[in-house]
Coordinates of C-alpha atoms and ligand atoms in Angstrom, one line a residue:
M1 CA 76.8 -68.0 71.8
S2 CA 78.5 -66.4 69.3
S3 CA 82.6 -66.8 69.7
S4 CA 83.3 -63.0 70.6
T5 CA 80.6 -63.7 73.7
A6 CA 82.5 -67.4 74.3
D7 CA 85.5 -66.1 74.1
E8 CA 84.8 -62.3 76.2
L9 CA 82.9 -65.6 79.2
K10 CA 85.7 -68.1 79.0
A11 CA 88.1 -64.9 80.1
P12 CA 86.9 -64.3 83.0
G13 CA 87.4 -61.0 84.7
G14 CA 84.3 -58.9 84.0
E15 CA 85.4 -58.4 80.2
S16 CA 81.5 -58.9 79.0
A17 CA 79.3 -58.1 81.8
A18 CA 81.3 -54.4 82.2
K19 CA 80.1 -54.4 78.0
S20 CA 77.0 -55.6 79.3
T21 CA 73.5 -53.8 80.5
A22 CA 72.3 -55.5 84.0
V23 CA 68.8 -55.9 82.8
R24 CA 65.8 -54.7 85.2
V25 CA 64.0 -57.5 86.6
A26 CA 60.9 -55.9 85.2
K27 CA 58.0 -57.5 87.9
T28 CA 55.1 -57.5 85.2
G29 CA 54.8 -58.1 80.9
S30 CA 57.3 -59.4 79.6
E31 CA 59.9 -57.8 78.3
P32 CA 63.9 -57.3 79.6
V33 CA 63.7 -53.8 80.2
A34 CA 67.4 -53.0 79.2
K35 CA 67.7 -50.4 82.6
T36 CA 69.8 -49.7 86.1
P37 CA 71.6 -52.8 87.2
I38 CA 69.2 -54.3 90.2
A39 CA 71.2 -54.7 93.5
E40 CA 70.4 -51.7 95.2
P41 CA 67.2 -52.0 97.7
E42 CA 64.1 -49.3 95.2
P43 CA 63.7 -46.3 97.4
E44 CA 60.0 -46.3 99.3
P45 CA 57.7 -44.7 97.7
E46 CA 56.6 -41.3 98.8
P47 CA 54.0 -41.4 101.4
E48 CA 50.1 -41.6 100.6
T49 CA 47.2 -42.3 102.9
L50 CA 45.0 -45.0 101.0
A51 CA 43.0 -47.1 102.9
E52 CA 42.3 -49.6 100.4
S53 CA 44.4 -51.0 97.9
P54 CA 44.1 -49.3 94.4
P55 CA 43.0 -51.4 91.5
E56 CA 46.0 -53.8 89.7
P57 CA 46.6 -52.9 86.3
A58 CA 45.4 -54.8 83.9
V59 CA 48.9 -56.9 82.8
F60 CA 48.9 -58.3 79.2
H61 CA 51.4 -61.6 78.8
A62 CA 52.3 -60.8 75.3
P63 CA 52.8 -64.7 73.3
R64 CA 56.7 -65.7 74.4
P65 CA 58.9 -68.5 73.1
S66 CA 58.7 -71.8 75.4
L67 CA 62.0 -72.5 77.3
F68 CA 63.7 -75.2 77.8
I69 CA 65.3 -74.7 81.1
V70 CA 67.2 -77.1 83.9
H71 CA 67.9 -77.0 87.2
I72 CA 70.7 -78.2 88.7
T73 CA 70.7 -78.8 92.0
P74 CA 71.7 -80.4 95.6
E75 CA 68.3 -80.1 97.7
M76 CA 64.8 -80.2 96.1
A77 CA 61.2 -79.4 98.8
P78 CA 60.1 -82.1 99.2
V79 CA 62.4 -85.5 98.8
A80 CA 65.8 -83.5 100.0
K81 CA 64.6 -80.1 101.6
I82 CA 67.6 -78.6 104.2
G83 CA 66.9 -75.5 104.1
G84 CA 64.2 -72.2 102.6
L85 CA 67.2 -73.6 98.7
A86 CA 64.3 -76.9 97.8
D87 CA 61.6 -74.9 98.6
V88 CA 62.4 -72.5 96.3
V89 CA 63.2 -74.7 92.7
F90 CA 60.1 -76.9 93.9
G91 CA 58.1 -73.2 94.3
L92 CA 59.9 -72.1 90.5
S93 CA 60.3 -74.8 89.1
R94 CA 56.8 -75.3 89.1
E95 CA 55.8 -71.9 88.3
L96 CA 58.4 -71.8 85.6
A97 CA 56.3 -74.8 83.9
I98 CA 52.9 -73.7 83.9
R99 CA 54.4 -70.9 82.3
G100 CA 54.6 -73.1 79.4
N101 CA 58.5 -73.5 79.5
H102 CA 59.7 -77.2 79.6
V103 CA 61.9 -77.1 83.1
E104 CA 64.0 -80.8 83.8
I105 CA 65.5 -81.3 87.6
I106 CA 68.7 -82.8 88.4
L107 CA 69.9 -83.9 91.3
P108 CA 72.0 -86.8 93.4
K109 CA 70.1 -89.7 94.5
Y110 CA 70.9 -89.7 97.8
D111 CA 70.5 -92.4 99.1
N112 CA 67.4 -90.6 101.4
L113 CA 65.8 -89.7 99.1
R114 CA 61.9 -89.2 100.4
Y115 CA 61.0 -92.2 98.0
D116 CA 57.5 -91.8 98.9
Q117 CA 57.3 -88.7 97.1
I118 CA 59.0 -90.0 93.0
F119 CA 56.8 -91.8 91.2
E120 CA 57.5 -94.2 88.1
L121 CA 61.0 -94.5 89.8
Q122 CA 63.9 -96.0 87.2
P123 CA 66.6 -96.2 85.3
V124 CA 66.7 -94.3 81.9
Y125 CA 70.6 -94.2 81.3
N126 CA 72.8 -97.1 82.7
D127 CA 76.0 -95.6 81.1
L128 CA 76.9 -92.8 81.9
W129 CA 81.1 -92.4 82.2
V130 CA 81.8 -90.0 84.3
P131 CA 85.6 -88.2 83.8
W132 CA 87.6 -88.2 87.5
Y133 CA 90.7 -87.9 88.3
E134 CA 92.9 -89.4 85.7
G135 CA 90.0 -91.7 85.2
A136 CA 86.2 -92.1 85.2
I137 CA 83.5 -93.2 87.0
H138 CA 80.3 -95.2 85.9
C139 CA 76.9 -94.0 87.0
T140 CA 73.6 -94.8 86.1
V141 CA 70.6 -91.6 85.2
Y142 CA 66.5 -91.8 86.8
F143 CA 63.8 -90.3 86.0
G144 CA 61.1 -89.9 88.3
F145 CA 57.9 -87.2 88.8
V146 CA 57.9 -85.6 91.9
H147 CA 54.8 -83.3 92.6
D148 CA 54.5 -83.8 88.7
R149 CA 58.2 -82.2 89.0
K150 CA 60.7 -84.0 86.1
C151 CA 63.3 -85.4 88.2
F152 CA 66.5 -86.5 87.4
F153 CA 68.8 -88.1 90.0
I154 CA 72.1 -89.5 89.1
E155 CA 73.7 -92.2 90.8
P156 CA 77.8 -93.5 91.0
H157 CA 78.7 -96.5 91.5
S158 CA 82.5 -95.6 92.9
Q159 CA 83.5 -97.4 96.5
D160 CA 83.9 -92.7 97.1
N161 CA 79.9 -93.7 97.9
F162 CA 79.1 -89.9 97.3
F163 CA 75.8 -90.3 98.1
N164 CA 74.9 -93.6 100.3
R165 CA 75.8 -92.0 103.6
G166 CA 72.6 -91.4 105.0
S167 CA 72.1 -87.5 105.4
V168 CA 72.9 -84.8 102.3
Y169 CA 75.7 -82.4 103.8
G170 CA 78.7 -82.8 106.4
F171 CA 80.9 -85.4 105.1
P172 CA 84.7 -84.0 104.9
D173 CA 84.9 -84.4 101.1
D174 CA 81.6 -82.6 100.5
V175 CA 83.6 -79.9 98.4
F176 CA 84.6 -82.9 96.2
R177 CA 81.2 -84.6 96.2
Y178 CA 79.7 -81.7 94.3
A179 CA 82.0 -81.0 92.3
F180 CA 81.4 -84.8 90.8
F181 CA 77.7 -84.2 91.1
S182 CA 78.3 -81.1 88.6
R183 CA 80.8 -82.8 86.5
A184 CA 78.0 -85.8 86.5
A185 CA 75.0 -83.3 85.8
I186 CA 76.3 -81.7 82.6
E187 CA 78.0 -85.0 81.5
F188 CA 74.7 -86.5 81.4
L189 CA 73.5 -82.9 79.8
W190 CA 76.4 -83.6 77.2
Q191 CA 75.8 -87.5 76.6
S192 CA 72.1 -87.5 76.6
G193 CA 72.2 -85.0 74.0
K194 CA 69.9 -82.5 75.5
H195 CA 70.5 -78.5 74.8
P196 CA 68.7 -76.3 77.3
D197 CA 68.4 -72.8 76.9
I198 CA 69.0 -72.1 80.9
I199 CA 70.8 -74.0 83.0
H200 CA 70.2 -73.0 86.3
C201 CA 71.9 -73.7 89.2
H202 CA 72.3 -73.6 92.6
D203 CA 74.7 -72.2 95.4
W204 CA 78.0 -73.7 95.4
Q205 CA 77.8 -76.9 95.5
T206 CA 76.4 -76.3 92.4
A207 CA 79.0 -73.6 91.3
L208 CA 81.4 -75.9 89.5
V209 CA 78.9 -75.9 85.9
P210 CA 79.2 -72.5 84.6
V211 CA 83.3 -73.3 85.0
F212 CA 83.0 -77.0 82.8
L213 CA 80.5 -75.4 80.4
Y214 CA 82.2 -72.8 79.5
E215 CA 86.3 -74.6 79.9
F216 CA 85.7 -77.8 78.3
Y217 CA 82.0 -79.1 77.1
Q218 CA 81.1 -75.3 74.7
R219 CA 85.0 -76.4 72.9
L220 CA 82.6 -79.4 72.1
G221 CA 80.0 -78.2 70.8
M222 CA 77.5 -77.5 73.2
T223 CA 77.4 -74.4 72.7
H224 CA 73.5 -73.0 73.4
P225 CA 73.1 -73.1 76.7
R226 CA 73.0 -69.9 79.2
V227 CA 73.5 -70.1 83.3
C228 CA 71.9 -68.4 85.7
L229 CA 73.5 -69.0 89.3
T230 CA 71.5 -68.3 92.3
I231 CA 72.6 -68.1 95.8
H232 CA 70.6 -68.7 98.6
N233 CA 73.4 -67.5 101.7
F234 CA 76.9 -66.1 100.9
K235 CA 78.5 -68.2 103.6
H236 CA 78.9 -71.1 102.2
Q237 CA 81.2 -70.9 99.1
G238 CA 83.2 -74.1 99.0
V239 CA 86.5 -73.0 99.7
T240 CA 89.1 -75.7 99.0
G241 CA 92.9 -76.1 98.0
T242 CA 94.4 -77.2 95.0
E243 CA 93.6 -80.5 95.2
L244 CA 89.9 -80.2 93.4
L245 CA 91.5 -79.3 90.1
R246 CA 92.7 -82.5 89.7
A247 CA 89.8 -84.3 90.3
T248 CA 87.3 -82.5 87.6
G249 CA 91.1 -82.3 85.2
L250 CA 90.6 -78.7 85.2
H251 CA 94.1 -78.8 85.9
Q252 CA 96.2 -75.3 85.3
P253 CA 96.3 -74.3 88.5
E254 CA 98.7 -70.7 87.6
R255 CA 94.5 -70.3 85.5
F256 CA 92.5 -71.5 88.2
C257 CA 93.6 -70.3 90.3
D258 CA 94.4 -66.7 89.6
W259 CA 92.2 -64.1 91.2
H260 CA 90.4 -63.4 88.8
R261 CA 89.0 -66.5 88.2
M262 CA 88.5 -69.4 90.8
G263 CA 91.4 -68.4 93.6
D264 CA 90.0 -67.4 96.3
N265 CA 89.8 -63.6 98.0
Q266 CA 91.0 -64.2 101.5
H267 CA 92.6 -67.5 101.6
K268 CA 96.1 -67.8 99.6
N269 CA 95.8 -70.3 97.1
A270 CA 92.5 -72.0 97.4
L271 CA 90.1 -72.1 95.3
N272 CA 86.5 -70.8 95.6
M273 CA 83.4 -72.6 93.5
L274 CA 81.1 -70.6 94.5
K275 CA 83.2 -67.7 92.9
G276 CA 84.4 -69.5 89.9
G277 CA 80.5 -69.4 89.6
V278 CA 80.4 -65.8 89.8
V279 CA 83.2 -64.9 87.1
Y280 CA 81.1 -67.8 84.8
S281 CA 78.2 -67.7 84.8
N282 CA 75.7 -64.9 82.1
F283 CA 73.5 -64.0 85.2
V284 CA 73.8 -64.4 89.1
T285 CA 70.8 -63.2 91.1
T286 CA 70.4 -63.8 95.2
V287 CA 67.2 -64.2 96.3
S288 CA 66.5 -60.5 97.9
P289 CA 67.4 -57.1 95.7
R290 CA 68.6 -56.7 99.3
Y291 CA 70.4 -59.0 99.9
A292 CA 71.9 -58.3 96.9
F293 CA 72.6 -54.6 98.0
E294 CA 74.7 -55.5 101.6
T295 CA 76.3 -59.0 99.6
K296 CA 78.0 -56.5 97.4
D297 CA 77.6 -52.9 99.3
Q298 CA 77.4 -53.6 102.9
G299 CA 79.8 -56.0 103.7
Q300 CA 78.1 -59.6 103.9
G301 CA 79.5 -61.0 101.1
F302 CA 82.2 -63.3 103.4
G303 CA 84.9 -61.6 101.4
L304 CA 83.1 -62.1 97.8
E305 CA 82.8 -57.9 97.6
S306 CA 85.1 -57.8 95.3
T307 CA 84.0 -60.4 92.9
L308 CA 80.5 -59.0 93.1
H309 CA 81.5 -55.5 93.0
T310 CA 83.3 -56.9 89.7
H311 CA 80.8 -58.2 87.6
H312 CA 77.7 -56.6 89.2
M313 CA 76.1 -56.0 85.6
K314 CA 75.6 -59.2 85.4
Y315 CA 74.3 -59.4 89.5
G316 CA 71.2 -59.0 91.5
G317 CA 68.2 -60.1 93.3
V318 CA 65.0 -62.1 93.3
V319 CA 63.1 -62.4 95.9
N320 CA 61.6 -66.5 96.9
G321 CA 57.7 -67.1 96.3
I322 CA 56.2 -69.5 98.9
D323 CA 54.2 -71.7 96.8
Y324 CA 50.7 -71.3 98.0
D325 CA 49.0 -74.1 97.5
V326 CA 51.0 -75.8 100.9
W327 CA 51.0 -72.4 102.5
N328 CA 47.2 -71.0 102.6
P329 CA 45.4 -70.8 105.0
E330 CA 42.0 -71.2 103.2
I331 CA 43.3 -75.1 102.6
D332 CA 45.9 -75.7 105.5
R333 CA 44.6 -79.6 106.2
Y334 CA 47.3 -78.8 109.0
I335 CA 44.8 -76.5 111.7
P336 CA 41.6 -77.3 112.5
V337 CA 40.1 -74.3 111.1
R338 CA 40.6 -72.9 108.2
Y339 CA 40.6 -69.1 107.3
G340 CA 40.7 -67.1 104.6
L341 CA 39.8 -62.4 104.2
G342 CA 36.2 -63.3 104.7
N343 CA 36.5 -64.3 108.1
I344 CA 39.5 -63.8 109.4
D345 CA 37.8 -64.4 113.1
D346 CA 38.3 -68.3 112.2
K347 CA 41.9 -67.0 112.8
Y348 CA 41.2 -67.4 117.0
Q349 CA 40.0 -71.0 116.0
N350 CA 43.7 -72.2 115.9
K351 CA 45.3 -70.4 118.2
R352 CA 42.2 -72.1 121.1
A353 CA 43.5 -75.2 119.4
L354 CA 47.3 -74.2 119.5
R355 CA 47.1 -73.0 123.0
Q356 CA 45.7 -76.3 124.3
R357 CA 48.3 -78.7 122.5
L358 CA 51.0 -77.0 124.1
M359 CA 49.1 -76.4 127.0
L360 CA 49.6 -72.4 127.1
A361 CA 46.5 -70.5 129.3
D362 CA 43.3 -69.1 127.3
N363 CA 43.4 -66.0 127.7
E364 CA 43.8 -62.6 126.3
K365 CA 47.1 -62.2 125.5
P366 CA 48.7 -61.9 121.9
I367 CA 50.9 -65.4 121.5
V368 CA 54.1 -64.2 119.6
A369 CA 55.7 -66.6 118.0
F370 CA 59.4 -67.9 116.2
I371 CA 59.7 -70.4 113.1
G372 CA 63.2 -70.9 112.8
R373 CA 66.7 -73.2 113.0
L374 CA 69.1 -72.5 116.4
D375 CA 71.5 -71.0 114.4
P376 CA 74.0 -67.9 115.3
Q377 CA 72.6 -66.2 111.8
K378 CA 69.7 -66.5 112.6
G379 CA 70.0 -64.5 116.2
L380 CA 69.1 -67.1 118.9
E381 CA 70.9 -63.8 121.9
L382 CA 67.7 -61.9 120.7
V383 CA 65.5 -64.7 120.3
R384 CA 66.0 -65.1 124.2
H385 CA 65.8 -61.7 125.0
A386 CA 62.5 -61.7 123.6
I387 CA 61.7 -64.4 125.5
F388 CA 61.1 -62.5 128.5
A389 CA 60.5 -58.9 127.2
T390 CA 57.0 -60.4 125.6
L391 CA 56.3 -62.6 129.3
E392 CA 56.7 -59.7 130.4
R393 CA 54.6 -57.3 128.6
G394 CA 51.7 -59.4 129.3
A395 CA 52.2 -61.9 126.3
Q396 CA 52.9 -65.5 125.7
F397 CA 55.4 -66.7 123.6
V398 CA 55.5 -70.1 121.8
L399 CA 58.7 -71.3 120.7
L400 CA 59.8 -73.9 117.2
G401 CA 63.4 -75.0 116.1
S402 CA 66.8 -77.6 116.5
S403 CA 70.3 -77.2 115.7
P404 CA 72.6 -79.4 114.5
D405 CA 74.7 -78.1 117.8
Q406 CA 74.4 -80.2 120.5
G407 CA 75.7 -76.5 122.3
I408 CA 73.0 -74.9 121.0
N409 CA 70.2 -76.9 121.8
N410 CA 71.3 -77.4 125.6
D411 CA 70.6 -74.5 125.7
F412 CA 67.7 -73.9 124.2
W413 CA 66.7 -76.9 126.8
G414 CA 68.1 -75.5 129.7
L415 CA 65.3 -72.5 128.9
K416 CA 63.1 -74.2 128.4
H417 CA 63.6 -76.0 132.1
M418 CA 63.7 -72.4 133.8
L419 CA 60.7 -71.3 132.2
N420 CA 58.7 -74.2 132.6
D421 CA 55.9 -73.4 134.8
S422 CA 55.1 -70.6 133.2
P423 CA 51.6 -70.6 131.5
D424 CA 52.6 -68.4 128.7
C425 CA 55.8 -70.3 127.0
H426 CA 55.4 -72.9 125.2
L427 CA 59.6 -73.8 123.7
E428 CA 59.3 -76.8 121.4
I429 CA 63.2 -77.9 120.9
G430 CA 63.1 -79.8 117.3
F431 CA 61.9 -80.4 114.0
D432 CA 57.8 -81.0 112.7
E433 CA 56.0 -79.5 110.1
D434 CA 53.0 -80.1 111.4
L435 CA 53.6 -78.0 114.3
S436 CA 54.7 -75.0 112.1
H437 CA 51.3 -74.5 110.0
L438 CA 49.8 -74.3 113.6
I439 CA 51.5 -72.0 114.9
Y440 CA 52.1 -69.8 111.7
A441 CA 48.4 -70.1 111.7
G442 CA 48.0 -69.3 115.9
A443 CA 50.6 -66.9 116.7
D444 CA 49.2 -63.5 116.8
I445 CA 53.5 -62.4 115.8
M446 CA 56.2 -64.0 114.4
L447 CA 59.3 -62.7 115.3
V448 CA 62.4 -62.5 112.5
P449 CA 65.6 -61.1 114.0
S450 CA 68.7 -62.3 111.6
Q451 CA 71.7 -61.0 111.9
F452 CA 71.3 -61.1 108.3
E453 CA 69.2 -63.0 106.1
P454 CA 69.3 -63.7 102.5
C455 CA 65.4 -64.1 102.1
G456 CA 62.8 -65.7 104.8
L457 CA 60.6 -68.0 104.3
T458 CA 59.9 -67.1 108.4
Q459 CA 57.5 -63.7 107.4
L460 CA 56.5 -64.1 104.1
I461 CA 54.4 -67.2 105.0
A462 CA 53.4 -65.8 108.4
L463 CA 52.3 -62.5 105.8
R464 CA 49.6 -65.6 104.4
Y465 CA 48.4 -66.4 107.6
G466 CA 47.2 -62.8 109.2
T467 CA 50.0 -63.1 111.7
I468 CA 51.7 -59.7 111.8
P469 CA 55.9 -60.0 111.7
V470 CA 58.4 -58.0 113.9
V471 CA 61.6 -58.1 112.5
R472 CA 65.2 -56.8 112.4
T473 CA 65.8 -55.0 108.8
V474 CA 68.0 -56.9 106.9
G475 CA 67.9 -58.9 103.5
G476 CA 65.2 -60.1 102.6
L477 CA 63.0 -59.1 105.4
A478 CA 63.9 -55.3 104.6
D479 CA 62.5 -55.6 101.8
T480 CA 58.4 -57.6 102.0
V481 CA 57.9 -56.0 106.0
F482 CA 56.8 -52.4 106.3
D483 CA 56.4 -51.4 109.5
K484 CA 53.3 -49.4 110.3
D485 CA 54.5 -46.9 111.9
H486 CA 57.9 -45.9 110.4
S487 CA 57.6 -47.3 106.7
D488 CA 57.5 -44.5 103.5
R489 CA 54.5 -47.2 102.3
P490 CA 51.8 -46.2 101.5
L491 CA 48.9 -47.7 104.3
H492 CA 47.6 -50.9 102.5
Q493 CA 51.2 -51.8 102.2
R494 CA 52.6 -51.8 106.0
N495 CA 52.4 -55.2 107.4
G496 CA 54.7 -55.4 110.0
Y497 CA 57.1 -53.8 112.7
R498 CA 60.6 -53.7 111.9
F499 CA 63.8 -52.4 114.2
D500 CA 67.4 -52.0 112.5
N501 CA 70.2 -52.2 115.9
Y502 CA 71.0 -55.7 116.4
D503 CA 69.9 -55.6 120.6
A504 CA 67.5 -55.6 122.8
P505 CA 67.2 -51.9 122.9
G506 CA 66.6 -52.1 119.4
L507 CA 64.3 -55.7 119.5
E508 CA 61.7 -53.7 122.2
S509 CA 62.0 -51.2 120.2
A510 CA 59.5 -52.8 117.9
L511 CA 58.0 -56.1 120.2
I512 CA 57.0 -53.8 122.6
R513 CA 54.8 -51.6 119.7
A514 CA 53.0 -54.8 118.9
I515 CA 52.0 -55.8 121.2
D516 CA 51.1 -52.5 122.6
C517 CA 49.1 -52.4 119.3
Y518 CA 47.4 -55.6 119.4
Y519 CA 45.6 -55.1 123.3
Q520 CA 45.6 -51.2 123.0
Y521 CA 44.7 -50.4 118.8
P522 CA 42.6 -54.0 118.5
E523 CA 41.6 -52.1 114.8
H524 CA 44.9 -51.1 113.6
F525 CA 46.1 -54.4 114.5
R526 CA 43.4 -55.9 112.0
E527 CA 43.9 -53.4 109.5
L528 CA 48.1 -55.0 109.7
M529 CA 46.6 -59.3 109.4
R530 CA 45.1 -57.9 106.2
N531 CA 47.5 -55.8 104.3
A532 CA 49.8 -59.2 105.3
M533 CA 47.4 -61.0 104.0
R534 CA 46.4 -59.5 100.8
A535 CA 50.2 -59.3 99.8
D536 CA 50.5 -61.3 96.9
Y537 CA 54.3 -63.3 98.1
S538 CA 53.8 -66.0 95.6
W539 CA 55.7 -67.1 92.7
N540 CA 53.8 -65.6 90.9
H541 CA 56.1 -62.2 91.0
P542 CA 59.0 -64.2 90.9
G543 CA 58.7 -66.7 87.9
Q544 CA 58.5 -63.7 85.7
D545 CA 61.6 -61.8 87.4
Y546 CA 63.7 -65.1 86.5
L547 CA 62.2 -65.1 83.2
N548 CA 63.2 -61.8 82.3
I549 CA 66.6 -62.5 83.1
Y550 CA 67.1 -65.9 81.2
D551 CA 65.8 -63.1 78.2
F552 CA 68.0 -61.3 78.9
I553 CA 70.8 -63.7 78.5
R554 CA 70.3 -66.0 76.5
D555 CA 70.0 -62.6 74.0
R556 CA 73.7 -62.1 74.2
Ligands
ADP601 P1 66.6 -70.8 106.6 O1 66.5 -71.4 104.5 O2 67.6 -69.6 107.0 O3 66.3 -71.7 107.5 P2 64.0 -69.5 105.5 O4 63.6 -68.7 106.6 O5 64.4 -69.3 104.0 O6 65.7 -69.6 106.0 O7 63.4 -71.0 105.7 C1 63.0 -71.3 107.3 C2 62.1 -72.9 107.0 O8 61.7 -73.6 106.9 C3 60.5 -72.5 106.7 O9 59.7 -72.6 105.8 C4 60.3 -72.4 108.4 O10 58.4 -72.5 108.3 C5 61.0 -73.5 108.1 N1 61.1 -74.4 110.0 C6 62.8 -74.1 110.1 N2 63.1 -74.8 111.6 C7 61.8 -75.4 111.2 C8 61.6 -76.5 112.7 N3 62.1 -76.3 113.8 N4 60.3 -77.0 112.1 C9 59.5 -76.9 111.6 N5 59.8 -75.9 110.5 C10 60.5 -75.7 110.4

C-alpha cells in the first residue's frame, strides 16, 4: 500500500473512499469493471416471451495471480454454526480455493466446536501473547482441516475463559470476547509472519480487525493486506462503552469516539464496533444488492445509514451462494428418492415420505412449508396467519423452526396443540437438519414472509429442490425470486411468488395465487419448478464477484 493511501485510510470519514470509484461486481470475467456504485438494485430487464433459456455465452477466465486470503470469522459450518454466516464462510472459502487461491480461516477455539469434523487438529503456535489491557494474554494456536479447509483455532489461556462456555454467543461480555479474538487473530498473522493479500472479516465480531490493522500493525510494517468486511445482518453491531478502548489498547477516546470513526450514531459516548469496521475496511459488502440499498437508503441500517452514505463508494451487495454438494436433490443422502430436472416426478415420492414421517393425510393437496428461526425478523405473525389461510384454501402446512426465546416457542407449542387433530398440518418445534432436507424435497411451496432478510438461504435451497418460494419483496428475497405473474423478467427466469405489504392481505395475494396455480394450472406450476431448478445459485458467481472486489482493493 502506498503511504498516501494508507494515510487516507487512517483518516476515516470517507476521504479515500470518496476519491475511489466503486467496483461494479461483474457477474463473469475476471476483471473488475470500475463503474457505478453497486448498492442499488438492478432494474429488471424488459419482458420477453422466451420459453426456454437462451444458451449461456461461453465465459473465459483469463489467468489471474493466486491470492493469499485469510477469513477471520466467529462461525464456520459445520464446526461452529449459528446462522447463515457459518455457511457463507464454508462455501465461499472452498470456491476461492478451487479457483487457485490459498485460503486460510481463523476461528476461536470454542469448547463446543464439532471436534468430530476437524481432522489432524494439533497445536502449531504455542507462544502467542496478545496485548490486553495493560498486559497480555497467552494463547495457543491450533491447526486442523475442516472438510479440506485450512483452519487455525485460537485458544486463550486466561481466567476470562472467553471461549469455554458451552455456547458461542449470549454472554454479557460478548463484545470483549470478540474484540479479544480480533486482536488475537491479527497478532497471530503478525507474529507468524503471514502476509495475506486479503483479510476477509465477518460481522461486528471481527469488525475491529481493520481498526487494529490501520491503527497498530501498519506502523509495524504490515502494509500489504487489504480488508474486506462482509455484514451478514445489520441488527447486531457490537455497541459498547469506552472501556473497550482500554482493553484493546486503542486509548484516545476523543479520537475513537469521534463520529467519523467508531462513535455510535445513536448513543452519545458509545462505541460501535461494526461502524469501525465500515470506516476502516477497504471494501464493505453485505449479502445482497437489495439489502445494500435498503440498509443505506431505506432506513434498514439500524442507525448506520449515514455511515454507509459517507462510505457508499466502497459498499455493495453480493448474493450468497449455497453449497450444491450439500443442497442438491440429485445426490442428497437425507432424502429417500433423488431427483433432478430429468425426473421431477420422483419429487412426489419424497412428498409421500414426508407425509408418512409427519403423519399427514395422503391426498392431492399441495404442501406449503416454513423452515427457519422463529425470530420476529422472519415474519412470525404472517407465518401464523399463513397456517390458517393455507388450510382454508385446501392445502397442507408444515413448519420446522425453533427459537432461543421460550415465550415464542411456547406460542408455537400452543398453536401446535390447537392444530393437533388436523390431518393437514404439522408443526415441528426444534432444530433438525435431516428433516429440513426432506421438507425441501417433499414440499411444493416454501413460505418466506420476512420483515427483513439480508439474503436468505431458505428460498435458494427451495429453488434447487423445485419447491416454489412465496416471499416478501425484501432484501435477498427480492434479488432471487421473480414473480410468476408480475415480474419484468423473461418467463424462463420467473420462479415464484412475491408480495410487498407486510400484512395478511399482502401475504394472501401471493400465497393464494401459488396454491391456485398448483390446482388449476399444473403445467404452469411445473414450468415454475423447472425454472427454479435450472437457476444457478451455487458459489460460482459470488466467488467471482468477491475475487473482483479483492482485485479492486488490491490495486489501490
Ligand atoms: P438466518 O441466517 O437468518 O437464520 P437463512 O435463511 O440465511 O436465515 O439461513 C437459515 C438456514 O438455517 C437454512 O439453511 C435453513 O434450512 C436452516 N434452518 C433454520 N431453522 C432450522 C431448523 N429449525 N431446523 C433445521 N434447519 C433450520
